[in-house]
Amino acid sequence: MHIPIDPDAPTPPYEQVRLRIAALAADGTLAAGTRLPPVRQLATDLGLAANTVARAYKELEQAGLVETRGRLGTVITARATGTSLRAQNAAKTYADTIRTLGIPPETALALVKAALET
């Protein structure tokens, strides 16, 4: 996940992080259910204080764009991507079924693509 931080910009760093994550979710780069890096890891990667990234995550959560699931981390919500919860649940059900059947991910994706083209 590429998040450029401009220290000379009038926008504070936490807001730059928040805006970039929201934009990546909105354009589909970060799909619903995508796990974001832990606060400390992203802060280190960006050369920011952990509190700066924590504030960005907190504001994203307050807006309903991410959800913190305790030890499972912070994930992008369906709302952030414009994907309906129903579609997200259907995809998860399909993925669970495919895993149970032992079908490789590449084959599963090909099956979906073929089904969507008919």
Coordinates of N, CA and C in Angstrom, one line a residue:
M1 N 0.9 -1.2 0.0 CA 0.0 0.0 0.0 C 0.9 1.2 0.0
H2 N 0.8 2.0 -1.0 CA 1.6 3.2 -1.2 C 0.9 4.4 -0.7
I3 N 1.5 5.1 0.4 CA 0.9 6.3 1.0 C 2.0 7.3 1.0
P4 N 2.0 8.2 0.0 CA 3.0 9.3 0.1 C 2.6 10.3 1.1
I5 N 3.6 10.7 1.9 CA 3.4 11.7 2.9 C 4.2 13.0 2.6
D6 N 3.6 14.1 2.5 CA 4.2 15.3 2.1 C 4.3 16.2 3.4
P7 N 5.5 16.2 4.1 CA 5.6 17.0 5.3 C 5.4 18.5 5.2
D8 N 5.5 19.0 3.9 CA 5.4 20.4 3.7 C 3.9 20.8 3.3
A9 N 3.1 19.8 3.2 CA 1.7 20.0 2.8 C 0.9 20.7 3.9
P10 N -0.1 21.5 3.6 CA -0.9 22.1 4.7 C -1.8 21.1 5.4
T11 N -2.0 19.9 4.7 CA -2.8 18.8 5.3 C -1.9 18.0 6.3
P12 N -2.4 17.9 7.5 CA -1.6 17.1 8.5 C -1.4 15.7 8.1
P13 N -0.3 15.1 8.5 CA 0.0 13.7 8.1 C -1.1 12.7 8.4
Y14 N -1.8 12.8 9.5 CA -2.8 11.8 9.8 C -3.9 11.9 8.8
E15 N -4.2 13.1 8.3 CA -5.3 13.3 7.3 C -4.8 12.8 5.9
Q16 N -3.5 13.0 5.6 CA -3.0 12.4 4.4 C -3.2 10.9 4.4
V17 N -2.9 10.3 5.5 CA -3.0 8.8 5.6 C -4.5 8.4 5.5
R18 N -5.4 9.1 6.2 CA -6.8 8.9 6.1 C -7.4 9.0 4.7
L19 N -7.0 10.1 4.1 CA -7.5 10.4 2.7 C -7.0 9.3 1.7
R20 N -5.8 8.9 1.9 CA -5.2 7.9 0.9 C -5.9 6.6 1.1
I21 N -6.1 6.1 2.3 CA -6.7 4.8 2.6 C -8.1 4.9 2.1
A22 N -8.8 5.9 2.3 CA -10.2 6.1 1.9 C -10.3 6.0 0.3
A23 N -9.3 6.7 -0.3 CA -9.3 6.7 -1.8 C -9.0 5.3 -2.3
L24 N -8.0 4.6 -1.7 CA -7.7 3.3 -2.2 C -8.8 2.3 -2.0
A25 N -9.6 2.5 -1.0 CA -10.8 1.7 -0.8 C -11.9 2.0 -1.8
A26 N -12.1 3.3 -2.0 CA -13.1 3.8 -3.0 C -12.8 3.3 -4.4
D27 N -11.6 3.3 -4.8 CA -11.3 2.9 -6.2 C -11.1 1.4 -6.4
G28 N -11.3 0.7 -5.3 CA -11.2 -0.8 -5.4 C -9.8 -1.4 -5.2
T29 N -8.8 -0.5 -5.0 CA -7.4 -1.0 -4.8 C -7.4 -1.8 -3.5
L30 N -8.1 -1.3 -2.5 CA -8.3 -2.1 -1.2 C -9.7 -2.6 -1.2
A31 N -9.9 -3.9 -1.4 CA -11.2 -4.5 -1.4 C -11.8 -4.6 0.0
A32 N -13.1 -4.7 0.1 CA -13.7 -5.0 1.4 C -13.1 -6.2 2.0
G33 N -12.8 -6.1 3.3 CA -12.2 -7.3 4.0 C -10.7 -7.2 4.0
T34 N -10.1 -6.3 3.2 CA -8.6 -6.2 3.2 C -8.1 -5.8 4.5
R35 N -7.1 -6.5 5.1 CA -6.6 -6.1 6.4 C -5.5 -5.1 6.2
L36 N -5.6 -4.0 7.0 CA -4.6 -2.9 6.9 C -3.4 -3.3 7.8
P37 N -2.3 -2.8 7.5 CA -1.1 -3.1 8.4 C -1.4 -2.6 9.8
P38 N -0.8 -3.2 10.8 CA -0.9 -2.8 12.2 C -0.4 -1.3 12.3
V39 N -0.9 -0.6 13.2 CA -0.6 0.8 13.4 C 0.9 1.0 13.4
R40 N 1.6 0.3 14.3 CA 3.0 0.5 14.5 C 3.8 0.2 13.2
Q41 N 3.4 -0.9 12.5 CA 4.1 -1.2 11.2 C 3.9 -0.1 10.2
L42 N 2.7 0.4 10.0 CA 2.5 1.4 9.0 C 3.2 2.7 9.4
A43 N 3.2 3.0 10.7 CA 3.9 4.2 11.2 C 5.4 4.1 10.9
T44 N 6.0 3.0 11.1 CA 7.4 2.8 10.8 C 7.6 2.9 9.3
D45 N 6.8 2.2 8.5 CA 6.9 2.3 7.1 C 6.9 3.7 6.5
L46 N 6.0 4.5 7.1 CA 5.8 5.9 6.6 C 6.7 6.9 7.3
G47 N 7.4 6.5 8.3 CA 8.2 7.4 9.1 C 7.4 8.4 9.9
L48 N 6.3 7.9 10.5 CA 5.4 8.7 11.3 C 5.3 8.1 12.7
A49 N 4.8 8.9 13.6 CA 4.6 8.5 15.0 C 3.4 7.5 14.9
A50 N 3.4 6.5 15.8 CA 2.3 5.6 15.9 C 0.9 6.3 16.2
N51 N 1.0 7.3 17.0 CA -0.3 8.1 17.3 C -0.9 8.7 16.1
T52 N 0.0 9.1 15.1 CA -0.5 9.7 13.9 C -1.3 8.7 13.1
V53 N -0.8 7.5 12.9 CA -1.5 6.5 12.1 C -2.7 6.1 12.9
A54 N -2.6 5.9 14.3 CA -3.7 5.5 15.1 C -4.9 6.5 14.9
R55 N -4.6 7.8 14.8 CA -5.6 8.8 14.7 C -6.3 8.6 13.3
A56 N -5.5 8.4 12.3 CA -6.1 8.2 10.9 C -7.0 6.9 11.0
Y57 N -6.6 5.9 11.6 CA -7.4 4.7 11.7 C -8.7 4.9 12.5
K58 N -8.6 5.7 13.6 CA -9.7 6.0 14.4 C -10.7 6.8 13.6
E59 N -10.3 7.8 12.8 CA -11.2 8.6 12.1 C -11.9 7.8 10.9
L60 N -11.1 6.9 10.3 CA -11.7 6.0 9.3 C -12.7 5.1 9.9
E61 N -12.5 4.6 11.2 CA -13.4 3.8 11.8 C -14.7 4.5 12.2
Q62 N -14.5 5.8 12.7 CA -15.7 6.6 13.0 C -16.6 6.9 11.8
A63 N -15.9 6.9 10.6 CA -16.7 7.2 9.4 C -17.3 5.9 8.8
G64 N -17.0 4.7 9.4 CA -17.5 3.5 9.0 C -16.7 2.9 7.8
L65 N -15.5 3.4 7.5 CA -14.7 2.9 6.4 C -13.8 1.7 6.7
V66 N -13.5 1.6 8.0 CA -12.7 0.4 8.5 C -13.4 -0.1 9.7
E67 N -13.0 -1.3 10.1 CA -13.5 -1.9 11.3 C -12.4 -2.6 12.0
T68 N -12.2 -2.3 13.3 CA -11.1 -3.0 14.0 C -11.7 -4.2 14.7
R69 N -11.1 -5.3 14.4 CA -11.6 -6.6 14.9 C -10.6 -7.2 16.0
G70 N -10.2 -6.4 16.9 CA -9.3 -6.9 17.9 C -8.0 -7.4 17.4
R71 N -7.7 -8.7 17.8 CA -6.4 -9.3 17.3 C -6.4 -9.6 15.8
L72 N -7.6 -9.6 15.2 CA -7.6 -9.9 13.8 C -7.2 -8.6 12.9
G73 N -7.1 -7.5 13.6 CA -6.6 -6.3 12.9 C -7.8 -5.4 12.4
T74 N -7.4 -4.4 11.6 CA -8.3 -3.4 11.1 C -8.5 -3.8 9.6
V75 N -9.8 -3.8 9.2 CA -10.1 -4.2 7.8 C -11.0 -3.1 7.2
I76 N -10.9 -3.1 5.8 CA -11.7 -2.2 5.0 C -13.1 -2.8 5.1
T77 N -14.1 -1.9 5.2 CA -15.5 -2.3 5.2 C -16.1 -2.3 3.8
A78 N -17.2 -3.0 3.7 CA -17.9 -3.0 2.4 C -18.4 -1.6 2.1
R79 N -18.8 -0.8 3.1 CA -19.2 0.5 2.9 C -18.2 1.4 2.3
A80 N -16.9 1.2 2.6 CA -15.8 2.0 2.1 C -15.6 1.7 0.6
T81 N -15.9 0.5 0.2 CA -15.7 0.2 -1.2 C -17.0 0.3 -2.1
G82 N -18.1 0.6 -1.4 CA -19.3 0.7 -2.2 C -19.9 -0.7 -2.5
T83 N -19.3 -1.7 -2.0 CA -19.7 -3.1 -2.2 C -20.8 -3.5 -1.2
S84 N -21.9 -4.0 -1.6 CA -22.9 -4.4 -0.7 C -22.5 -5.5 0.2
L85 N -23.0 -5.5 1.4 CA -22.7 -6.6 2.4 C -23.1 -7.9 1.8
R86 N -24.2 -7.9 1.1 CA -24.8 -9.2 0.5 C -23.8 -9.7 -0.5
A87 N -23.2 -8.9 -1.3 CA -22.2 -9.3 -2.3 C -20.9 -9.8 -1.6
Q88 N -20.5 -9.2 -0.5 CA -19.4 -9.6 0.2 C -19.6 -10.9 0.9
N89 N -20.8 -11.1 1.4 CA -21.1 -12.4 2.0 C -21.1 -13.5 1.0
A90 N -21.7 -13.2 -0.2 CA -21.7 -14.3 -1.2 C -20.3 -14.7 -1.7
A91 N -19.4 -13.7 -1.8 CA -18.0 -14.0 -2.1 C -17.4 -14.9 -1.1
K92 N -17.6 -14.6 0.2 CA -17.0 -15.3 1.3 C -17.6 -16.8 1.3
T93 N -18.9 -16.9 1.1 CA -19.5 -18.3 1.0 C -18.8 -19.1 -0.1
Y94 N -18.7 -18.4 -1.3 CA -18.1 -19.1 -2.5 C -16.6 -19.5 -2.1
A95 N -15.9 -18.6 -1.6 CA -14.5 -18.9 -1.2 C -14.4 -20.1 -0.2
D96 N -15.3 -20.1 0.8 CA -15.3 -21.2 1.7 C -15.6 -22.5 1.1
T97 N -16.6 -22.5 0.2 CA -17.0 -23.7 -0.6 C -15.8 -24.2 -1.4
I98 N -15.2 -23.3 -2.1 CA -14.0 -23.7 -3.0 C -12.9 -24.3 -2.2
R99 N -12.6 -23.7 -1.0 CA -11.6 -24.3 -0.2 C -11.9 -25.7 0.3
T100 N -13.2 -25.9 0.7 CA -13.7 -27.2 1.1 C -13.5 -28.2 0.0
L101 N -13.8 -27.8 -1.3 CA -13.7 -28.7 -2.4 C -12.2 -28.9 -2.9
G102 N -11.3 -28.1 -2.3 CA -9.9 -28.3 -2.7 C -9.5 -27.7 -4.0
I103 N -10.3 -26.8 -4.5 CA -10.1 -26.2 -5.8 C -9.1 -25.0 -5.7
P104 N -8.0 -25.0 -6.5 CA -7.1 -23.9 -6.4 C -7.7 -22.6 -6.7
P105 N -7.2 -21.5 -6.1 CA -7.7 -20.1 -6.3 C -7.8 -19.7 -7.8
E106 N -6.7 -20.1 -8.5 CA -6.7 -19.7 -10.0 C -7.9 -20.3 -10.7
T107 N -8.2 -21.6 -10.4 CA -9.3 -22.2 -11.0 C -10.7 -21.6 -10.6
A108 N -10.7 -21.3 -9.3 CA -12.0 -20.7 -8.7 C -12.2 -19.4 -9.4
L109 N -11.2 -18.6 -9.6 CA -11.4 -17.3 -10.3 C -11.8 -17.5 -11.7
A110 N -11.2 -18.5 -12.4 CA -11.6 -18.7 -13.8 C -13.1 -19.1 -13.9
L111 N -13.5 -19.9 -12.9 CA -14.9 -20.4 -12.9 C -15.8 -19.2 -12.7
V112 N -15.5 -18.2 -11.8 CA -16.3 -17.0 -11.6 C -16.3 -16.2 -12.9
K113 N -15.2 -16.0 -13.5 CA -15.1 -15.2 -14.7 C -16.0 -15.8 -15.8
A114 N -15.9 -17.1 -16.0 CA -16.7 -17.8 -17.0 C -18.2 -17.6 -16.7
A115 N -18.5 -17.7 -15.4 CA -19.9 -17.6 -15.0 C -20.5 -16.2 -15.3
L116 N -19.6 -15.2 -15.0 CA -20.0 -13.8 -15.2 C -20.2 -13.4 -16.7
E117 N -19.4 -14.1 -17.6 CA -19.5 -13.9 -19.0 C -20.7 -14.5 -19.7
T118 N -21.4 -15.4 -19.0 CA -22.5 -16.0 -19.7 C -23.8 -15.4 -19.3

